[in-house]
Coordinates of C-alpha atoms and ligand atoms in Angstrom, one line a residue:
X1073 CA -14.7 27.7 -0.4
X1074 CA -12.8 28.0 2.8
X1075 CA -14.3 24.8 3.8
X1076 CA -13.3 23.1 1.9
X1077 CA -9.7 24.0 2.6
X1078 CA -10.5 23.4 6.5
X1079 CA -11.8 20.4 5.7
X1080 CA -8.2 19.3 3.4
X1081 CA -5.8 20.7 6.6
X1082 CA -7.7 18.8 9.2
X1083 CA -7.0 14.9 7.3
X1084 CA -4.1 13.1 7.1
X1085 CA -4.6 10.0 4.8
X1086 CA -1.6 7.0 4.6
X1087 CA -0.3 3.0 4.4
X1088 CA 0.9 1.3 6.7
X1089 CA 3.7 -0.8 5.2
X1090 CA 5.7 -4.1 6.1
X1091 CA 6.7 -7.1 6.3
X1092 CA 4.2 -9.6 7.7
X1093 CA 4.6 -9.8 10.8
X1094 CA 7.1 -6.8 11.9
X1095 CA 3.4 -5.2 14.0
X1096 CA 1.7 -3.6 11.4
X1097 CA -2.4 -4.6 12.8
X1098 CA -0.7 -4.2 16.4
X1099 CA 0.5 -0.6 15.8
X1100 CA -2.6 1.2 14.1
X1101 CA -5.1 -0.9 17.2
X1102 CA -2.7 1.3 19.4
X1103 CA -3.4 4.4 17.2
X1104 CA -6.7 3.4 16.6
X1105 CA -7.0 3.4 21.1
X1106 CA -5.4 6.8 21.3
X1107 CA -8.5 8.0 18.3
X1108 CA -11.0 6.4 20.5
X1109 CA -12.5 4.9 17.1
X1110 CA -11.9 1.7 19.6
X1111 CA -12.1 1.4 23.2
X1112 CA -10.6 -2.3 23.4
X1113 CA -7.6 -3.9 22.3
X1114 CA -8.2 -6.6 19.3
X1115 CA -10.2 -5.0 18.6
X1116 CA -9.0 -5.2 14.9
X1117 CA -9.0 -8.4 14.0
X1118 CA -5.5 -9.8 11.6
X1119 CA -5.6 -9.1 8.5
X1120 CA -2.4 -11.1 7.1
X1121 CA -3.2 -14.5 6.5
X1122 CA -1.8 -17.0 7.8
X1123 CA 1.1 -19.7 5.9
X1124 CA -0.7 -22.2 6.8
X1125 CA -3.4 -21.4 4.8
X1126 CA -1.7 -21.2 2.1
X1127 CA -3.7 -24.2 0.8
X1128 CA -6.7 -23.6 1.9
X1129 CA -8.5 -20.7 0.2
X1130 CA -12.1 -21.0 1.9
X1131 CA -10.4 -19.2 4.8
X1132 CA -8.0 -16.7 2.8
X1133 CA -11.5 -15.8 1.2
X1134 CA -12.9 -15.5 4.4
X1135 CA -10.1 -13.7 6.3
X1136 CA -9.4 -11.2 2.7
X1137 CA -13.8 -10.2 3.6
X1138 CA -12.5 -9.2 7.3
X1139 CA -10.3 -6.4 5.5
X1140 CA -13.8 -5.6 4.0
X1141 CA -14.1 -3.8 7.4
X1142 CA -10.7 -3.3 8.1
X1143 CA -9.6 -1.4 4.2
X1144 CA -10.5 1.7 5.7
X1145 CA -10.4 3.0 9.5
X1146 CA -11.0 6.5 10.5
X1147 CA -10.2 7.4 13.8
X1148 CA -9.9 11.5 14.4
X1149 CA -7.2 13.4 16.6
X1150 CA -6.4 16.1 18.9
X1151 CA -8.4 18.1 15.7
X1152 CA -7.5 15.8 13.2
X1153 CA -9.4 13.4 10.7
X1154 CA -6.9 10.2 9.3
X1155 CA -7.4 7.8 7.4
X1156 CA -5.4 4.9 6.9
X1157 CA -5.7 3.2 4.7
X1158 CA -5.1 -0.9 5.8
X1159 CA -2.0 -2.9 3.4
X1160 CA -2.1 -6.7 3.2
X1161 CA 1.3 -8.0 4.3
X1162 CA 0.7 -11.5 2.1
X1163 CA 2.7 -11.5 -0.6
X1164 CA 1.0 -12.8 -3.4
X1165 CA -1.7 -9.2 -3.0
X1166 CA 1.8 -7.6 -3.0
X1167 CA 0.0 -6.3 -6.4
X1168 CA -3.3 -5.1 -4.1
X1169 CA -0.5 -3.3 -1.4
X1170 CA 0.9 -1.1 -4.4
X1171 CA -2.7 -0.5 -5.9
X1172 CA -3.2 0.5 -2.2
X1173 CA 0.2 3.0 -2.3
X1174 CA -1.4 5.0 -5.0
X1175 CA -4.6 6.2 -2.8
X1176 CA -2.4 7.4 0.2
X1177 CA -0.3 10.5 0.9
X1178 CA 2.5 9.7 3.0
X1179 CA 3.1 6.3 5.5
X1180 CA 4.4 5.1 8.2
X1181 CA 6.8 1.9 7.8
X1182 CA 7.1 -1.0 11.0
X1183 CA 10.5 -3.1 11.6
X1184 CA 11.4 -5.7 13.6
X1185 CA 13.4 -4.3 15.2
X1186 CA 15.3 -8.0 15.4
X1187 CA 14.6 -8.7 11.7
X1188 CA 15.9 -5.5 9.4
X1189 CA 14.5 -4.6 6.7
X1190 CA 12.6 -8.2 5.3
X1191 CA 11.9 -8.7 1.6
X1192 CA 8.3 -7.5 1.7
X1193 CA 9.4 -3.7 2.9
X1194 CA 12.1 -3.7 0.9
X1195 CA 9.7 -4.6 -2.4
X1196 CA 6.9 -1.5 -1.5
X1197 CA 9.1 1.3 -0.4
X1198 CA 10.9 0.8 -3.4
X1199 CA 7.0 2.0 -5.2
X1200 CA 6.9 4.8 -2.6
X1201 CA 10.0 5.7 -3.6
X1202 CA 9.1 5.6 -6.9
X1203 CA 6.3 7.8 -6.4
X1204 CA 8.3 10.3 -3.5
X1205 CA 5.5 9.3 -1.2
X1206 CA 7.4 10.9 2.7
X1207 CA 8.6 7.6 4.8
X1208 CA 8.4 7.5 8.2
X1209 CA 9.5 4.8 9.8
X1210 CA 8.8 2.8 13.4
X1211 CA 11.4 -0.1 14.2
X1212 CA 9.3 -2.3 16.6
X1213 CA 9.4 -5.2 19.3
X1214 CA 12.7 -2.8 21.2
X1215 CA 10.9 -4.9 24.1
X1216 CA 13.5 -8.2 22.4
X1217 CA 16.9 -8.2 21.2
X1218 CA 17.3 -7.4 18.4
X1219 CA 19.9 -5.5 16.0
X1220 CA 22.4 -2.7 17.0
X1221 CA 20.5 1.7 16.5
X1222 CA 23.1 2.1 14.2
X1223 CA 23.2 -0.8 12.1
X1224 CA 19.7 -0.7 11.1
X1225 CA 19.8 3.3 10.9
X1226 CA 22.7 1.6 7.6
X1227 CA 19.8 -1.5 6.3
X1228 CA 17.6 1.4 5.7
X1229 CA 19.7 3.7 4.0
X1230 CA 21.8 1.0 2.1
X1231 CA 18.7 -1.8 1.2
X1232 CA 15.7 1.1 1.3
X1233 CA 17.7 3.8 0.0
X1234 CA 16.3 6.3 2.6
X1235 CA 17.8 9.1 4.6
X1236 CA 17.4 8.4 7.4
X1237 CA 17.1 10.5 10.5
X1238 CA 16.5 9.4 13.7
X1239 CA 13.4 10.8 16.6
X1240 CA 13.5 8.7 18.6
X1241 CA 16.2 7.3 20.3
X1242 CA 16.1 3.4 22.0
X1243 CA 18.5 2.8 25.7
X1244 CA 19.4 -0.7 26.2
X1245 CA 17.4 -2.9 24.2
X1246 CA 14.8 -6.5 24.7
X1247 CA 15.4 -7.3 29.2
X1248 CA 17.3 -4.7 29.2
X1249 CA 14.9 -1.7 27.3
X1250 CA 14.5 1.4 29.3
X1251 CA 12.7 4.0 26.9
X1252 CA 14.1 6.5 24.6
X1253 CA 14.8 9.3 24.2
X1254 CA 12.7 11.7 22.3
X1255 CA 15.2 13.9 20.4
X1256 CA 12.5 14.8 18.8
X1257 CA 9.9 16.2 22.0
X1258 CA 13.1 17.0 23.7
X1259 CA 12.0 14.3 26.4
X1260 CA 13.0 10.5 27.7
X1261 CA 10.5 8.4 27.6
X1262 CA 10.9 5.6 30.1
X1263 CA 9.4 2.2 29.4
X1264 CA 7.6 -0.4 32.5
X1265 CA 7.4 -3.6 30.7
X1266 CA 3.5 -4.3 30.3
X1267 CA 2.3 -1.6 31.5
X1268 CA 1.0 1.8 29.7
X1269 CA 2.9 5.1 29.7
X1270 CA 1.9 7.0 31.9
X1271 CA 3.0 10.6 32.6
X1272 CA 4.9 10.8 35.1
X1273 CA 7.7 8.2 32.4
X1274 CA 7.4 11.2 30.2
X1275 CA 10.4 13.8 31.3
X1276 CA 11.3 16.8 29.7
X1277 CA 15.1 16.1 29.5
X1278 CA 17.4 19.3 27.6
X1279 CA 20.5 19.0 28.1
X1280 CA 22.1 15.6 27.9
X1281 CA 24.1 16.7 29.6
X1282 CA 22.9 16.5 33.2
X1283 CA 23.9 14.6 35.6
X1284 CA 19.6 13.6 36.2
X1285 CA 19.8 11.6 33.5
X1286 CA 21.6 9.1 35.7
X1287 CA 19.3 9.1 38.5
X1288 CA 17.0 8.0 35.8
X1289 CA 18.3 5.2 34.0
X1290 CA 21.5 4.7 35.8
X1291 CA 25.9 5.1 34.4
X1292 CA 26.3 2.7 31.5
X1293 CA 23.1 4.0 30.2
X1294 CA 23.2 7.4 30.5
X1295 CA 27.5 7.6 29.6
X1296 CA 25.9 5.1 26.1
X1297 CA 23.3 7.4 25.5
X1298 CA 25.3 10.5 25.3
X1299 CA 28.1 8.7 23.5
X1300 CA 25.3 7.9 21.0
X1301 CA 22.9 11.4 20.5
X1302 CA 26.6 13.3 20.0
X1303 CA 26.9 10.9 17.0
X1304 CA 23.9 11.1 15.3
X1305 CA 24.4 14.7 15.7
X1306 CA 27.9 14.6 13.7
X1307 CA 25.8 12.3 11.6
X1308 CA 22.5 12.0 10.9
X1309 CA 20.3 14.9 9.0
X1310 CA 18.7 17.6 11.9
X1311 CA 14.1 16.6 10.4
X1312 CA 13.6 19.3 7.1
X1313 CA 9.9 17.9 7.0
X1314 CA 10.5 20.4 3.7
X1315 CA 12.9 17.2 2.9
X1316 CA 10.3 14.7 4.7
X1317 CA 7.6 15.9 2.9
X1318 CA 9.9 15.4 -0.6
X1319 CA 10.5 11.6 -0.2
X1320 CA 13.7 12.3 0.7
X1321 CA 14.4 12.9 4.4
X1322 CA 13.5 10.1 7.2
X1323 CA 12.4 10.1 10.4
X1324 CA 12.5 7.4 13.0
X1325 CA 11.2 6.7 16.2
X1326 CA 11.5 3.7 18.1
X1327 CA 9.3 1.3 20.7
X1328 CA 7.2 -1.5 21.2
X1329 CA 3.4 -1.2 19.6
X1330 CA 2.6 -3.9 21.2
X1331 CA 3.3 -2.8 24.8
X1332 CA 1.9 1.1 23.8
X1333 CA 5.4 2.5 24.6
X1334 CA 7.0 5.7 21.6
X1335 CA 3.5 5.1 20.0
X1336 CA 2.3 7.9 20.9
X1337 CA 5.0 10.0 20.8
X1338 CA 5.0 8.9 16.5
X1339 CA 1.2 10.0 16.3
X1340 CA 2.5 13.2 18.1
X1341 CA 4.6 13.8 15.8
X1342 CA 2.7 11.7 12.0
X1343 CA -0.1 14.9 12.9
X1344 CA 2.0 17.5 13.1
X1345 CA 4.4 16.5 9.3
X1346 CA 2.9 13.9 7.4
X1347 CA 1.3 15.9 4.3
X1348 CA -2.3 16.6 4.3
X1349 CA -4.2 15.2 1.4
X1350 CA -1.7 16.2 -2.4
X1351 CA -2.6 16.8 -5.7
X1352 CA -2.7 14.5 -8.3
X1353 CA -1.5 13.7 -11.3
X1354 CA -3.8 13.2 -14.2
X1355 CA -2.9 12.0 -18.0
X1356 CA -4.5 16.1 -19.1
X1357 CA -3.8 17.9 -15.6
X1358 CA -2.1 17.7 -12.6
X1359 CA -5.3 18.1 -10.2
X1360 CA -5.2 20.5 -6.9
X1361 CA -6.9 19.0 -3.4
X1362 CA -8.5 22.5 -3.1
X1363 CA -11.0 23.2 -6.3
X1364 CA -14.5 22.8 -5.9
X1365 CA -15.1 20.8 -8.2
X1366 CA -15.2 17.0 -6.9
X1367 CA -13.4 14.1 -8.7
X1368 CA -11.7 11.3 -7.6
X1369 CA -10.5 7.4 -7.9
X1370 CA -11.1 3.8 -7.7
X1371 CA -8.0 1.9 -6.6
X1372 CA -9.5 -0.8 -4.9
X1373 CA -12.3 -3.2 -5.4
X1374 CA -13.1 -6.1 -3.0
X1375 CA -15.9 -8.6 -4.5
X1376 CA -18.4 -9.1 -2.6
X1377 CA -18.3 -12.5 -0.2
X1378 CA -21.6 -13.7 0.2
X1379 CA -21.7 -15.2 -3.8
X1380 CA -25.5 -14.7 -3.4
X1381 CA -24.9 -10.4 -4.2
X1382 CA -22.3 -10.8 -6.7
X1383 CA -22.1 -7.0 -5.9
X1384 CA -18.4 -5.0 -5.0
X1385 CA -17.5 -2.6 -3.5
X1386 CA -15.8 0.0 -5.5
X1387 CA -12.8 2.3 -3.3
X1388 CA -12.9 5.6 -4.5
X1389 CA -10.2 7.8 -2.9
X1390 CA -11.7 11.9 -3.1
X1391 CA -9.2 14.0 -4.8
X1392 CA -10.3 17.9 -5.1
X1393 CA -13.6 19.6 -4.2
X1394 CA -16.9 17.1 -2.1
X1395 CA -18.2 13.9 -3.2
X1396 CA -22.3 14.3 -1.9
X1397 CA -24.0 11.5 -2.0
X1398 CA -27.3 10.9 -4.9
X1399 CA -25.5 13.3 -6.8
X1400 CA -25.1 12.8 -10.8
X1401 CA -21.6 12.1 -11.8
X1402 CA -18.9 11.0 -14.9
X1403 CA -18.1 8.2 -14.7
X1404 CA -15.3 9.1 -17.5
X1405 CA -14.1 5.6 -18.7
X1406 CA -17.8 4.6 -19.6
X1407 CA -18.4 8.1 -20.9
X1408 CA -21.5 7.4 -18.1
X1409 CA -23.4 8.9 -15.5
X1410 CA -23.6 7.7 -12.1
X1411 CA -25.1 8.5 -8.7
X1412 CA -24.3 6.4 -5.7
X1413 CA -27.4 6.8 -2.8
X1414 CA -25.6 4.6 -0.3
X1415 CA -21.4 5.6 -0.5
X1416 CA -19.8 4.1 3.1
X1417 CA -17.0 5.5 5.0
X1418 CA -15.4 3.3 7.6
X1419 CA -14.8 4.5 10.6
X1420 CA -12.7 1.0 12.2
X1421 CA -15.6 -1.6 11.9
X1422 CA -17.5 0.3 11.5
X1423 CA -19.2 1.2 8.4
X1424 CA -21.8 4.1 7.7
X1425 CA -23.3 6.5 5.1
X1426 CA -22.0 9.6 4.0
X1427 CA -24.1 12.8 3.0
X1428 CA -20.2 14.7 2.0
X1429 CA -16.4 13.5 1.3
X1430 CA -13.7 15.6 1.5
X1431 CA -9.9 15.2 -0.4
X1432 CA -8.0 12.7 1.5
X1433 CA -10.9 11.0 2.0
X1434 CA -12.2 7.0 0.8
X1435 CA -15.4 6.1 0.4
X1436 CA -16.5 2.9 -0.5
X1437 CA -18.7 2.4 -3.9
X1438 CA -21.7 -0.5 -4.0
X1439 CA -20.6 -1.9 -7.9
X1440 CA -22.5 -4.2 -9.7
X1441 CA -19.8 -4.9 -12.3
X1442 CA -19.3 -0.9 -14.1
X1443 CA -16.0 -0.3 -12.7
X1444 CA -12.3 -1.3 -13.0
X1445 CA -9.3 -0.3 -10.7
X1446 CA -8.2 3.1 -12.5
X1447 CA -11.6 4.6 -12.9
X1448 CA -12.4 8.7 -12.9
X1449 CA -14.6 9.4 -11.6
X1450 CA -16.0 13.9 -12.3
X1451 CA -17.5 16.2 -12.3
X1452 CA -18.5 16.4 -16.0
X1453 CA -14.0 16.4 -17.2
X1454 CA -12.5 13.6 -18.7
X1455 CA -9.7 13.2 -17.0
X1456 CA -7.6 9.6 -16.5
X1457 CA -6.2 10.1 -12.9
X1458 CA -2.6 8.0 -14.0
X1459 CA -0.1 6.3 -11.2
X1460 CA -1.8 2.5 -11.3
X1461 CA 0.0 0.4 -12.4
X1462 CA 0.4 -3.4 -12.8
X1463 CA 3.5 -5.1 -12.5
X1464 CA 4.8 -7.8 -14.5
X1465 CA 3.8 -10.9 -13.1
X1466 CA 5.4 -13.8 -11.1
X1467 CA 3.3 -16.4 -12.2
X1468 CA 2.0 -17.3 -15.7
X1469 CA -0.3 -20.3 -16.1
X1470 CA -2.9 -20.3 -19.1
X1471 CA -6.3 -20.9 -18.1
X1472 CA -8.4 -23.4 -20.0
X1473 CA -11.9 -23.3 -19.9
X1474 CA -13.2 -27.0 -18.3
X1475 CA -16.9 -26.6 -18.9
X1476 CA -17.8 -25.7 -22.2
X1477 CA -21.6 -25.1 -21.5
X1478 CA -20.4 -21.9 -19.5
X1479 CA -17.1 -20.2 -22.1
X1480 CA -19.9 -16.7 -21.3
X1481 CA -19.6 -17.8 -17.4
X1482 CA -16.5 -17.9 -17.8
X1483 CA -15.0 -15.0 -20.6
X1484 CA -17.3 -12.3 -17.5
X1485 CA -15.9 -13.0 -14.7
X1486 CA -12.2 -14.2 -15.7
X1487 CA -13.6 -10.3 -16.5
X1488 CA -14.6 -9.2 -14.1
X1489 CA -12.0 -11.0 -11.5
X1490 CA -9.0 -8.6 -13.7
X1491 CA -11.5 -5.3 -12.9
X1492 CA -11.2 -5.9 -9.3
X1493 CA -6.9 -7.0 -9.9
X1494 CA -7.4 -10.0 -9.1
X1495 CA -5.3 -11.0 -11.3
X1496 CA -3.7 -10.1 -15.0
X1497 CA -5.3 -12.0 -18.0
X1498 CA -2.7 -12.3 -21.2
X1499 CA -3.9 -13.2 -25.0
X1500 CA -1.6 -14.5 -27.2
X1501 CA -2.1 -13.2 -30.9
X1502 CA 0.0 -16.5 -32.4
X1503 CA -3.0 -19.0 -31.3
X1504 CA -6.0 -16.0 -29.4
X1505 CA -4.7 -18.9 -26.1
X1506 CA -4.9 -17.4 -22.4
X1507 CA -2.4 -16.8 -20.1
X1508 CA -3.3 -15.6 -16.3
X1509 CA 0.1 -14.2 -15.0
X1510 CA -0.1 -13.7 -10.7
X1511 CA 2.7 -12.1 -8.8
X1512 CA 1.6 -15.6 -6.3
X1513 CA 0.5 -19.6 -6.5
X1514 CA -2.5 -17.6 -4.6
X1515 CA -4.1 -16.6 -6.6
X1516 CA -4.3 -19.3 -9.0
X1517 CA -6.5 -20.5 -6.4
X1518 CA -8.8 -17.8 -5.3
X1519 CA -9.5 -17.5 -9.1
X1520 CA -10.4 -20.9 -9.9
X1521 CA -13.1 -21.0 -6.6
X1522 CA -15.0 -17.8 -7.3
X1523 CA -15.0 -18.5 -11.5
X1524 CA -17.1 -22.0 -9.5
X1525 CA -19.2 -20.1 -7.1
X1526 CA -19.8 -16.7 -8.5
X1527 CA -19.9 -17.6 -12.4
X1528 CA -20.4 -21.3 -12.0
X1529 CA -18.1 -21.6 -15.0
X1530 CA -15.7 -24.0 -14.2
X1531 CA -11.7 -23.4 -16.1
X1532 CA -8.1 -25.1 -15.6
X1533 CA -4.4 -24.8 -15.8
X1534 CA -2.6 -25.3 -18.2
X1535 CA 1.5 -24.7 -17.6
X1536 CA 3.1 -22.4 -19.6
X1537 CA 7.1 -21.7 -19.0
X1538 CA 7.6 -18.5 -18.9
X1539 CA 10.1 -15.5 -16.8
X1540 CA 8.1 -12.9 -17.9
X1541 CA 5.8 -10.4 -19.5
X1542 CA 6.7 -7.0 -21.0
X1543 CA 4.7 -4.0 -21.7
X1544 CA 6.6 -2.1 -25.1
X1545 CA 7.2 1.4 -26.1
X1546 CA 9.0 2.2 -29.4
X1547 CA 9.6 5.3 -31.6
X1548 CA 9.6 4.3 -34.5
X1549 CA 6.9 1.1 -36.8
X1550 CA 9.4 -0.2 -38.4
X1551 CA 11.8 -1.3 -36.4
X1552 CA 8.5 -2.2 -34.1
X1553 CA 7.6 -4.4 -37.0
X1554 CA 9.8 -6.2 -37.0
X1555 CA 10.8 -6.7 -34.2
X1556 CA 7.0 -8.4 -33.9
X1557 CA 7.9 -11.1 -36.7
X1558 CA 10.6 -12.5 -34.8
X1559 CA 9.1 -12.4 -31.9
X1560 CA 5.5 -13.3 -33.1
X1561 CA 4.4 -16.2 -31.3
X1562 CA 5.8 -14.2 -27.9
X1563 CA 3.8 -11.7 -28.2
X1564 CA 0.3 -11.2 -26.7
X1565 CA -2.2 -8.1 -25.7
X1566 CA -2.9 -7.1 -21.8
X1567 CA -6.7 -6.9 -21.0
X1568 CA -6.8 -2.8 -21.8
X1569 CA -5.4 -4.1 -25.1
X1570 CA -1.4 -3.0 -25.0
X1571 CA 1.1 -5.3 -26.2
X1572 CA 3.2 -6.6 -24.7
X1573 CA 6.4 -9.1 -24.9
X1574 CA 6.2 -12.8 -23.3
X1575 CA 9.3 -13.5 -23.0
X1576 CA 10.4 -17.4 -21.3
X1577 CA 13.6 -16.3 -19.5
X1578 CA 16.0 -13.6 -19.0
X1579 CA 17.8 -15.0 -21.4
X1580 CA 15.8 -14.7 -23.7
X1581 CA 14.5 -11.3 -22.9
X1582 CA 18.3 -10.3 -22.7
X1583 CA 18.7 -11.5 -26.0
X1584 CA 15.7 -9.4 -27.4
X1585 CA 16.9 -6.2 -25.6
X1586 CA 20.2 -6.2 -27.4
X1587 CA 18.9 -7.1 -30.6
X1588 CA 16.4 -4.7 -30.4
X1589 CA 17.9 -1.8 -28.8
X1590 CA 15.2 0.8 -30.4
X1591 CA 12.4 -1.1 -28.4
X1592 CA 11.5 -0.1 -25.3
X1593 CA 10.8 -3.3 -22.6
X1594 CA 8.7 -2.0 -19.3
X1595 CA 7.9 -3.9 -16.3
X1596 CA 4.7 -2.3 -15.0
X1597 CA 1.6 0.0 -17.3
X1598 CA 2.1 2.2 -16.8
X1599 CA 5.6 4.6 -18.6
Ligands
LIG1977 P1 1.8 -7.7 11.0 O1 -0.2 -7.4 11.2 O2 2.7 -7.1 10.7 O3 1.9 -8.7 9.9 O4 2.1 -7.7 12.6 P2 0.7 -8.5 13.5 O5 0.6 -7.6 15.1 O6 0.4 -9.2 13.9 O7 2.2 -8.5 15.3 C1 3.0 -10.8 14.8 C2 3.3 -10.9 16.3 O8 4.0 -9.3 16.2 C3 2.3 -10.2 16.9 O9 2.9 -11.7 17.9 C4 2.1 -9.1 17.8 O10 2.1 -9.4 19.5 C5 3.4 -9.0 18.0 N1 5.1 -8.4 18.4 C6 4.0 -6.9 17.9 N2 4.2 -5.6 18.3 C7 5.9 -5.9 19.4 C8 5.8 -5.0 20.2 O11 6.3 -4.2 20.5 N3 7.2 -6.5 21.7 C9 6.6 -7.4 21.0 N4 7.4 -9.0 21.7 N5 5.9 -8.8 20.3 C10 5.4 -7.6 19.7 P3 2.1 -13.0 17.3 O12 2.0 -14.3 19.1 O13 2.2 -13.9 16.1 O14 0.2 -13.2 17.8 P4 -0.6 -12.7 18.4 O15 -1.5 -14.4 19.3 O16 0.2 -12.1 19.4 O17 -1.3 -11.5 18.2

C-alpha cells in the first residue's frame, strides 16, 4: 500500500498545449534533454502537421504515425517521474487534444511572445478551464522582438480568463534581451545567445535594489527592472500553490525554448508545485488514486499505420491502484474479462513492455477493435468515467456508400473509425441517412482514405447545410414530443443513440431555443 502512495507521490502527468509554431515541440525536446530521456536535440520529431500538407493525406497519416511514438514521453527528473502527453497542435485534430486533456493532471501553455494569445490556445485553455486544470504559462521566443510583458499578461487575463502571477520577468527582449529575473527562486538568469545556460550566468539575487544589479545588466535595464518588478508586486497576487492547484491562479514564466533558456526554471518550479495524479470522477463515485484496486480509462485510440495489421493502440490512463501485465480486468462496457500480455510504456521515442503501472501512468494496449474512447477497465467494479465529451462538430457531410457490394465493410469501417474518435456520425431519424461531423476538413479525406485502405470500402460525400449538432435533454416528455414533432426532419441520433438536433443555421437554433425554453440544447455530449 505504501509503495502505491510513494509511486503516486513522484508522478506528474501533464500536457503541453499551444497554437502551432509557438514552440511546443522545441520545449518538449528541451524538457526531455533535462530528463536525459534523449541525448541530442532534434530527436523528437515534430508531431505537427504542416499547413502545406493539407491536400496530401498520406503525408498526414504518416505524420500521425509518428505521433504514436511521441504520444507519451516519460522521463525521470530529480526523483520525479514525469509523463508528458503530446497533443496535436493542428486545429483539425482539436478533438484528439481535448480528449488527451482528460488524461492529464495539469498543463503548460506555450505562447509566442510576438503573437500573444492565438485562437487555438484560446480554445484549448477553455477546455482546461472547464475542468479546473492547473495551468502554468511559458512565454517563448524572448530572443525575438515581441509584445510588452504587461500587455501579454493582460491578454492572458482577458482572452484566456486566467488570473496570473509572473514568476519570472524579462529583462529586455529581442536584440536587447539580457535574461530574466526569476522571482520564484530570487535569481538573475543572464542570457547569452546561442550558448547554453551555465551556472555562472545564474546569480542569486534576493534584493534587486542592490547596486550590483547595474554591473550585470547596465543602468537603464536595472532601472526598468526595478520599476517593473515593483509594479508586479503591486498588481499581481503572490504565488499561492493551492489557488494554482484549483486552477484559479496561473504562474507565468518567460524564456526561449530554442536557446534552452528559462526551461530549467520552468521544470524546477513545475515538479515542485504541479499536482500528483488527481482523483477522477465517474458516474458512480469519485475514484482516488490511492485506492488499492486498479481502474483506468481509454482516452485515445491510434490505428496501426500498416493496413495489413488492423490492430490499434488504445491509450489507458491509470486512475487508481496498480495495473499489472497478464492480469484479468473487466472491460466494463462489454462486461468482458480481458488481459494484456504486451502493455506498452513509452519512454521518449522508445517503447517497452511494462510489468506494472501506477496512477498517472499511460499504458498502450494492443487492441483489435474492443475499445472505444471513454471505456473503463477495472478489477470488477462497474464504473463509468466522466468528462470525455464529444464537441459539436463544425463541418458536416452526408456519407454515401459508393460500392453496394461493400456495405458491410463500410459500416464496420465507419463504426471503428468513430470509436477511435476520428469524427462523429449522426443518423437522421427521418430517413436513416448518415452524416459525418468533424472539426476540420482534413478528416473527411482521412476517413475516405482509411476506409479504402483498411476496410476495402468506398464512400462519397454529399454536401449538407448544417450549422451545429446539439445534444438534447429535457425534463418534460410532452414538451420534448412537441419539439420533436415540429423539428422531426432535423432530429438524429449520435453513435451512442443520444438524441441530437441538427440545426441548419444559427437562426434555426436560436428560434428553437426561444420557442422551446424547456428543452436544453448542449454543444458537448456530456452535460
Ligand atoms: P510547435 O511544436 O508549437 O508547432 O512549434 P515548434 O517547437 O516546432 O517551433 C516552431 C518554430 O519556432 C521552429 O522554427 C522553432 O525552431 C522556433 N522556435 C522555438 N522556440 C524558439 C525560441 O525560443 N526562439 C526562436 N527564435 N525560435 C523558436 P521553424 O523554423 O518553424 O522550424 P525549424 O526548422 O527550426 O525546426
